[in-house]
PDB file of N, CA and C in Angstrom:
ATOM      1  N   TYR A   1     -42.210   0.377 -40.231  1.00 58.00           N
ATOM      2  CA  TYR A   1     -41.897  -1.636 -39.106  1.00 58.00           C
ATOM      3  C   TYR A   1     -42.713  -1.497 -38.597  1.00 58.00           C
ATOM      4  N   LEU A   2     -42.656  -0.808 -37.396  1.00 67.00           N
ATOM      5  CA  LEU A   2     -43.721  -0.943 -36.343  1.00 67.00           C
ATOM      6  C   LEU A   2     -45.740  -1.403 -36.851  1.00 67.00           C
ATOM      7  N   GLU A   3     -45.778  -0.730 -38.146  1.00 72.00           N
ATOM      8  CA  GLU A   3     -46.779  -1.154 -38.595  1.00 72.00           C
ATOM      9  C   GLU A   3     -47.220  -2.520 -38.572  1.00 72.00           C
ATOM     10  N   GLY A   4     -46.190  -3.266 -39.491  1.00 71.00           N
ATOM     11  CA  GLY A   4     -46.860  -4.518 -39.506  1.00 71.00           C
ATOM     12  C   GLY A   4     -45.691  -5.510 -38.427  1.00 71.00           C
ATOM     13  N   LEU A   5     -45.007  -5.272 -37.700  1.00 72.00           N
ATOM     14  CA  LEU A   5     -44.484  -6.125 -36.657  1.00 72.00           C
ATOM     15  C   LEU A   5     -45.294  -5.689 -35.036  1.00 72.00           C
ATOM     16  N   ALA A   6     -45.646  -4.754 -35.120  1.00 82.00           N
ATOM     17  CA  ALA A   6     -46.456  -4.353 -33.135  1.00 82.00           C
ATOM     18  C   ALA A   6     -47.942  -4.362 -34.538  1.00 82.00           C
ATOM     19  N   GLY A   7     -48.960  -4.181 -34.964  1.00 87.00           N
ATOM     20  CA  GLY A   7     -50.087  -3.960 -35.654  1.00 87.00           C
ATOM     21  C   GLY A   7     -50.975  -2.743 -34.929  1.00 87.00           C
ATOM     22  N   LEU A   8     -49.106  -1.521 -35.935  1.00 90.00           N
ATOM     23  CA  LEU A   8     -50.084  -0.536 -35.028  1.00 90.00           C
ATOM     24  C   LEU A   8     -51.071   0.501 -36.356  1.00 90.00           C
ATOM     25  N   ASP A   9     -51.867   1.483 -36.375  1.00 90.00           N
ATOM     26  CA  ASP A   9     -52.200   2.035 -37.205  1.00 90.00           C
ATOM     27  C   ASP A   9     -52.528   3.249 -36.084  1.00 90.00           C
ATOM     28  N   LEU A  10     -51.576   4.567 -36.718  1.00 88.00           N
ATOM     29  CA  LEU A  10     -51.038   5.783 -36.052  1.00 88.00           C
ATOM     30  C   LEU A  10     -52.009   6.801 -37.055  1.00 88.00           C
ATOM     31  N   SER A  11     -52.722   7.742 -36.561  1.00 90.00           N
ATOM     32  CA  SER A  11     -53.539   8.312 -37.207  1.00 90.00           C
ATOM     33  C   SER A  11     -53.753   9.913 -36.540  1.00 90.00           C
ATOM     34  N   VAL A  12     -52.611  10.829 -36.344  1.00 88.00           N
ATOM     35  CA  VAL A  12     -52.866  12.305 -35.757  1.00 88.00           C
ATOM     36  C   VAL A  12     -54.306  12.600 -36.514  1.00 88.00           C
ATOM     37  N   PRO A  13     -54.020  13.324 -37.757  1.00 92.00           N
ATOM     38  CA  PRO A  13     -55.153  13.878 -38.072  1.00 92.00           C
ATOM     39  C   PRO A  13     -56.243  13.137 -37.266  1.00 92.00           C
ATOM     40  N   ALA A  14     -56.434  12.942 -37.021  1.00 94.00           N
ATOM     41  CA  ALA A  14     -58.010  11.742 -36.605  1.00 94.00           C
ATOM     42  C   ALA A  14     -58.046  11.529 -35.482  1.00 94.00           C
ATOM     43  N   ASN A  15     -56.446  11.767 -34.700  1.00 94.00           N
ATOM     44  CA  ASN A  15     -56.434  11.962 -33.003  1.00 94.00           C
ATOM     45  C   ASN A  15     -56.589  10.265 -32.490  1.00 94.00           C
ATOM     46  N   CYS A  16     -56.066   9.597 -33.196  1.00 96.00           N
ATOM     47  CA  CYS A  16     -56.037   7.868 -33.020  1.00 96.00           C
ATOM     48  C   CYS A  16     -54.794   6.564 -32.791  1.00 96.00           C
ATOM     49  N   ILE A  17     -55.262   6.247 -32.264  1.00 94.00           N
ATOM     50  CA  ILE A  17     -53.659   5.187 -32.070  1.00 94.00           C
ATOM     51  C   ILE A  17     -54.484   3.580 -32.474  1.00 94.00           C
ATOM     52  N   THR A  18     -53.885   3.130 -33.711  1.00 94.00           N
ATOM     53  CA  THR A  18     -55.329   1.445 -33.413  1.00 94.00           C
ATOM     54  C   THR A  18     -53.957   0.307 -33.307  1.00 94.00           C
ATOM     55  N   ILE A  19     -54.207  -0.553 -32.467  1.00 93.00           N
ATOM     56  CA  ILE A  19     -53.642  -0.936 -32.379  1.00 93.00           C
ATOM     57  C   ILE A  19     -54.261  -3.142 -31.650  1.00 93.00           C
ATOM     58  N   THR A  20     -53.454  -3.603 -33.173  1.00 91.00           N
ATOM     59  CA  THR A  20     -54.170  -5.619 -32.910  1.00 91.00           C
ATOM     60  C   THR A  20     -53.001  -6.132 -32.823  1.00 91.00           C
ATOM     61  N   PRO A  21     -53.062  -6.375 -31.968  1.00 86.00           N
ATOM     62  CA  PRO A  21     -51.860  -7.021 -31.387  1.00 86.00           C
ATOM     63  C   PRO A  21     -51.184  -8.306 -32.341  1.00 86.00           C
ATOM     64  N   ALA A  22     -49.263  -7.949 -32.549  1.00 79.00           N
ATOM     65  CA  ALA A  22     -49.480  -9.341 -33.089  1.00 79.00           C
ATOM     66  C   ALA A  22     -48.268 -10.318 -32.872  1.00 79.00           C
ATOM     67  N   LEU A  23     -47.804 -10.090 -31.808  1.00 83.00           N
ATOM     68  CA  LEU A  23     -46.521 -10.201 -30.789  1.00 83.00           C
ATOM     69  C   LEU A  23     -46.651 -12.326 -31.383  1.00 83.00           C
ATOM     70  N   PRO A  24     -45.251 -12.341 -31.289  1.00 83.00           N
ATOM     71  CA  PRO A  24     -45.030 -13.164 -32.042  1.00 83.00           C
ATOM     72  C   PRO A  24     -45.166 -14.422 -30.573  1.00 83.00           C
ATOM     73  N   ARG A  25     -45.771 -15.862 -31.310  1.00 84.00           N
ATOM     74  CA  ARG A  25     -45.905 -16.577 -30.071  1.00 84.00           C
ATOM     75  C   ARG A  25     -44.592 -17.081 -29.395  1.00 84.00           C
ATOM     76  N   GLU A  26     -43.911 -17.067 -29.725  1.00 91.00           N
ATOM     77  CA  GLU A  26     -42.320 -17.464 -29.341  1.00 91.00           C
ATOM     78  C   GLU A  26     -41.920 -16.519 -28.338  1.00 91.00           C
ATOM     79  N   TRP A  27     -42.205 -14.611 -28.240  1.00 91.00           N
ATOM     80  CA  TRP A  27     -42.174 -13.542 -27.111  1.00 91.00           C
ATOM     81  C   TRP A  27     -42.492 -13.614 -26.255  1.00 91.00           C
ATOM     82  N   LYS A  28     -42.268 -13.336 -25.405  1.00 93.00           N
ATOM     83  CA  LYS A  28     -43.636 -13.377 -24.204  1.00 93.00           C
ATOM     84  C   LYS A  28     -44.069 -12.235 -24.291  1.00 93.00           C
ATOM     85  N   TRP A  29     -43.399 -11.134 -24.126  1.00 94.00           N
ATOM     86  CA  TRP A  29     -43.703  -9.579 -24.590  1.00 94.00           C
ATOM     87  C   TRP A  29     -42.353  -8.762 -25.251  1.00 94.00           C
ATOM     88  N   MET A  30     -43.301  -7.539 -26.025  1.00 92.00           N
ATOM     89  CA  MET A  30     -42.225  -6.766 -26.492  1.00 92.00           C
ATOM     90  C   MET A  30     -42.956  -5.202 -25.540  1.00 92.00           C
ATOM     91  N   GLU A  31     -41.648  -4.064 -25.840  1.00 94.00           N
ATOM     92  CA  GLU A  31     -41.964  -3.266 -25.622  1.00 94.00           C
ATOM     93  C   GLU A  31     -41.613  -1.782 -26.499  1.00 94.00           C
ATOM     94  N   PHE A  32     -41.944  -1.594 -26.966  1.00 91.00           N
ATOM     95  CA  PHE A  32     -41.515  -0.075 -26.975  1.00 91.00           C
ATOM     96  C   PHE A  32     -42.093   1.481 -26.856  1.00 91.00           C
ATOM     97  N   ARG A  33     -41.178   2.956 -27.511  1.00 94.00           N
ATOM     98  CA  ARG A  33     -41.582   3.691 -26.964  1.00 94.00           C
ATOM     99  C   ARG A  33     -41.742   4.974 -28.280  1.00 94.00           C
ATOM    100  N   LEU A  34     -42.711   5.944 -28.045  1.00 91.00           N
ATOM    101  CA  LEU A  34     -42.745   6.609 -29.870  1.00 91.00           C
ATOM    102  C   LEU A  34     -43.204   8.023 -29.596  1.00 91.00           C
ATOM    103  N   PRO A  35     -42.356   8.837 -29.910  1.00 93.00           N
ATOM    104  CA  PRO A  35     -42.691  10.378 -29.542  1.00 93.00           C
ATOM    105  C   PRO A  35     -44.219  10.213 -30.903  1.00 93.00           C
ATOM    106  N   ILE A  36     -44.629  10.495 -29.769  1.00 91.00           N
ATOM    107  CA  ILE A  36     -46.335  11.488 -29.980  1.00 91.00           C
ATOM    108  C   ILE A  36     -46.669  12.970 -29.793  1.00 91.00           C
ATOM    109  N   LYS A  37     -46.993  13.752 -30.811  1.00 91.00           N
ATOM    110  CA  LYS A  37     -47.627  14.939 -30.557  1.00 91.00           C
ATOM    111  C   LYS A  37     -46.355  15.747 -29.302  1.00 91.00           C
ATOM    112  N   SER A  38     -45.316  15.285 -30.215  1.00 93.00           N
ATOM    113  CA  SER A  38     -44.421  16.581 -28.248  1.00 93.00           C
ATOM    114  C   SER A  38     -44.557  14.864 -27.604  1.00 93.00           C
ATOM    115  N   LYS A  39     -44.511  14.046 -27.162  1.00 94.00           N
ATOM    116  CA  LYS A  39     -44.724  13.326 -25.532  1.00 94.00           C
ATOM    117  C   LYS A  39     -44.439  11.955 -25.732  1.00 94.00           C
ATOM    118  N   TRP A  40     -43.732  11.117 -24.924  1.00 96.00           N
ATOM    119  CA  TRP A  40     -43.229   9.791 -25.490  1.00 96.00           C
ATOM    120  C   TRP A  40     -44.695   8.960 -24.491  1.00 96.00           C
ATOM    121  N   THR A  41     -44.958   7.637 -26.101  1.00 95.00           N
ATOM    122  CA  THR A  41     -45.902   6.492 -24.857  1.00 95.00           C
ATOM    123  C   THR A  41     -45.587   5.755 -25.296  1.00 95.00           C
ATOM    124  N   ARG A  42     -45.014   4.767 -24.328  1.00 97.00           N
ATOM    125  CA  ARG A  42     -44.943   3.466 -24.096  1.00 97.00           C
ATOM    126  C   ARG A  42     -46.132   2.513 -25.108  1.00 97.00           C
ATOM    127  N   ILE A  43     -45.192   1.587 -25.043  1.00 95.00           N
ATOM    128  CA  ILE A  43     -47.194   0.187 -25.909  1.00 95.00           C
ATOM    129  C   ILE A  43     -45.822  -0.755 -25.421  1.00 95.00           C
ATOM    130  N   ARG A  44     -46.926  -1.430 -24.784  1.00 96.00           N
ATOM    131  CA  ARG A  44     -46.143  -2.961 -24.014  1.00 96.00           C
ATOM    132  C   ARG A  44     -46.898  -4.041 -24.812  1.00 96.00           C
ATOM    133  N   TYR A  45     -45.748  -4.605 -24.672  1.00 93.00           N
ATOM    134  CA  TYR A  45     -47.177  -6.541 -25.079  1.00 93.00           C
ATOM    135  C   TYR A  45     -47.251  -7.822 -24.414  1.00 93.00           C
ATOM    136  N   GLU A  46     -47.487  -7.698 -23.950  1.00 92.00           N
ATOM    137  CA  GLU A  46     -47.802  -8.998 -23.054  1.00 92.00           C
ATOM    138  C   GLU A  46     -48.314 -10.414 -23.909  1.00 92.00           C
ATOM    139  N   ALA A  47     -48.526 -11.478 -23.560  1.00 84.00           N
ATOM    140  CA  ALA A  47     -49.108 -12.343 -23.962  1.00 84.00           C
ATOM    141  C   ALA A  47     -50.626 -11.981 -23.949  1.00 84.00           C
ATOM    142  N   GLY A  48     -52.135 -11.638 -24.581  1.00 82.00           N
ATOM    143  CA  GLY A  48     -52.877 -11.626 -24.508  1.00 82.00           C
ATOM    144  C   GLY A  48     -53.313 -10.020 -23.606  1.00 82.00           C
ATOM    145  N   ASN A  49     -52.239  -8.834 -23.666  1.00 90.00           N
ATOM    146  CA  ASN A  49     -52.397  -7.512 -23.394  1.00 90.00           C
ATOM    147  C   ASN A  49     -51.955  -6.872 -23.444  1.00 90.00           C
ATOM    148  N   VAL A  50     -52.098  -5.311 -24.056  1.00 93.00           N
ATOM    149  CA  VAL A  50     -51.455  -4.521 -24.292  1.00 93.00           C
ATOM    150  C   VAL A  50     -51.717  -3.293 -23.293  1.00 93.00           C
ATOM    151  N   THR A  51     -50.145  -3.275 -22.891  1.00 95.00           N
ATOM    152  CA  THR A  51     -50.621  -1.806 -21.963  1.00 95.00           C
ATOM    153  C   THR A  51     -50.085  -0.303 -22.810  1.00 95.00           C
ATOM    154  N   VAL A  52     -50.698   0.939 -23.224  1.00 96.00           N
ATOM    155  CA  VAL A  52     -49.540   2.465 -23.262  1.00 96.00           C
ATOM    156  C   VAL A  52     -50.254   2.940 -22.438  1.00 96.00           C
ATOM    157  N   THR A  53     -49.221   3.648 -22.556  1.00 97.00           N
ATOM    158  CA  THR A  53     -49.067   4.822 -21.725  1.00 97.00           C
ATOM    159  C   THR A  53     -48.490   5.953 -21.946  1.00 97.00           C
ATOM    160  N   GLY A  54     -49.446   7.421 -21.787  1.00 97.00           N
ATOM    161  CA  GLY A  54     -48.474   8.719 -21.765  1.00 97.00           C
ATOM    162  C   GLY A  54     -48.818   8.805 -23.339  1.00 97.00           C
ATOM    163  N   CYS A  55     -49.909   8.451 -24.485  1.00 96.00           N
ATOM    164  CA  CYS A  55     -50.575   8.540 -25.842  1.00 96.00           C
ATOM    165  C   CYS A  55     -51.325   9.643 -25.361  1.00 96.00           C
ATOM    166  N   PRO A  56     -51.264  10.504 -25.847  1.00 96.00           N
ATOM    167  CA  PRO A  56     -51.743  11.766 -26.233  1.00 96.00           C
ATOM    168  C   PRO A  56     -53.227  12.059 -27.768  1.00 96.00           C
ATOM    169  N   LEU A  57     -53.067  10.671 -27.627  1.00 95.00           N
ATOM    170  CA  LEU A  57     -54.680  10.023 -28.891  1.00 95.00           C
ATOM    171  C   LEU A  57     -55.410   9.001 -28.478  1.00 95.00           C
ATOM    172  N   ASP A  58     -56.406   9.569 -28.804  1.00 96.00           N
ATOM    173  CA  ASP A  58     -57.484   8.256 -28.392  1.00 96.00           C
ATOM    174  C   ASP A  58     -56.763   6.312 -28.198  1.00 96.00           C
ATOM    175  N   VAL A  59     -56.604   6.297 -27.304  1.00 96.00           N
ATOM    176  CA  VAL A  59     -55.881   5.035 -28.261  1.00 96.00           C
ATOM    177  C   VAL A  59     -57.100   3.267 -28.434  1.00 96.00           C
ATOM    178  N   MET A  60     -57.465   2.742 -29.391  1.00 95.00           N
ATOM    179  CA  MET A  60     -58.138   1.550 -29.516  1.00 95.00           C
ATOM    180  C   MET A  60     -57.750   0.125 -29.349  1.00 95.00           C
ATOM    181  N   VAL A  61     -57.820  -0.731 -29.055  1.00 93.00           N
ATOM    182  CA  VAL A  61     -56.910  -1.923 -29.272  1.00 93.00           C
ATOM    183  C   VAL A  61     -58.197  -3.140 -29.842  1.00 93.00           C
ATOM    184  N   ILE A  62     -57.611  -3.836 -31.104  1.00 92.00           N
ATOM    185  CA  ILE A  62     -58.362  -5.119 -31.057  1.00 92.00           C
ATOM    186  C   ILE A  62     -58.009  -6.173 -30.933  1.00 92.00           C
ATOM    187  N   PRO A  63     -58.880  -6.536 -30.485  1.00 84.00           N
ATOM    188  CA  PRO A  63     -58.140  -7.843 -29.812  1.00 84.00           C
ATOM    189  C   PRO A  63     -57.369  -9.420 -31.324  1.00 84.00           C
ATOM    190  N   GLY A  64     -56.365 -10.028 -31.301  1.00 67.00           N
ATOM    191  CA  GLY A  64     -55.119 -10.291 -32.047  1.00 67.00           C
ATOM    192  C   GLY A  64     -55.423 -11.886 -31.591  1.00 67.00           C
ATOM    193  N   ASP A  65     -54.397 -12.787 -32.609  1.00 60.00           N
ATOM    194  CA  ASP A  65     -54.441 -14.171 -32.252  1.00 60.00           C
ATOM    195  C   ASP A  65     -53.206 -14.294 -31.168  1.00 60.00           C
ATOM    196  N   SER A  66     -52.384 -13.349 -30.654  1.00 49.00           N
ATOM    197  CA  SER A  66     -51.925 -13.672 -29.676  1.00 49.00           C
ATOM    198  C   SER A  66     -52.218 -13.828 -28.729  1.00 49.00           C
TER     199      SER A  66
END
């Protein structure tokens, strides 16, 4: 579900998480935490901005429509 709603593409073997923000225009923000490689990763979306903390993978953010 997070892949569609949050625009995530997670690959542990490739050591990469790609984020294409997909925040609905009506929402001011969205935040969630995921366990990745035994570490909690926090991803927060706000209009025009994505913040990722605690992620043990390489992070790539691809600009989206929000």
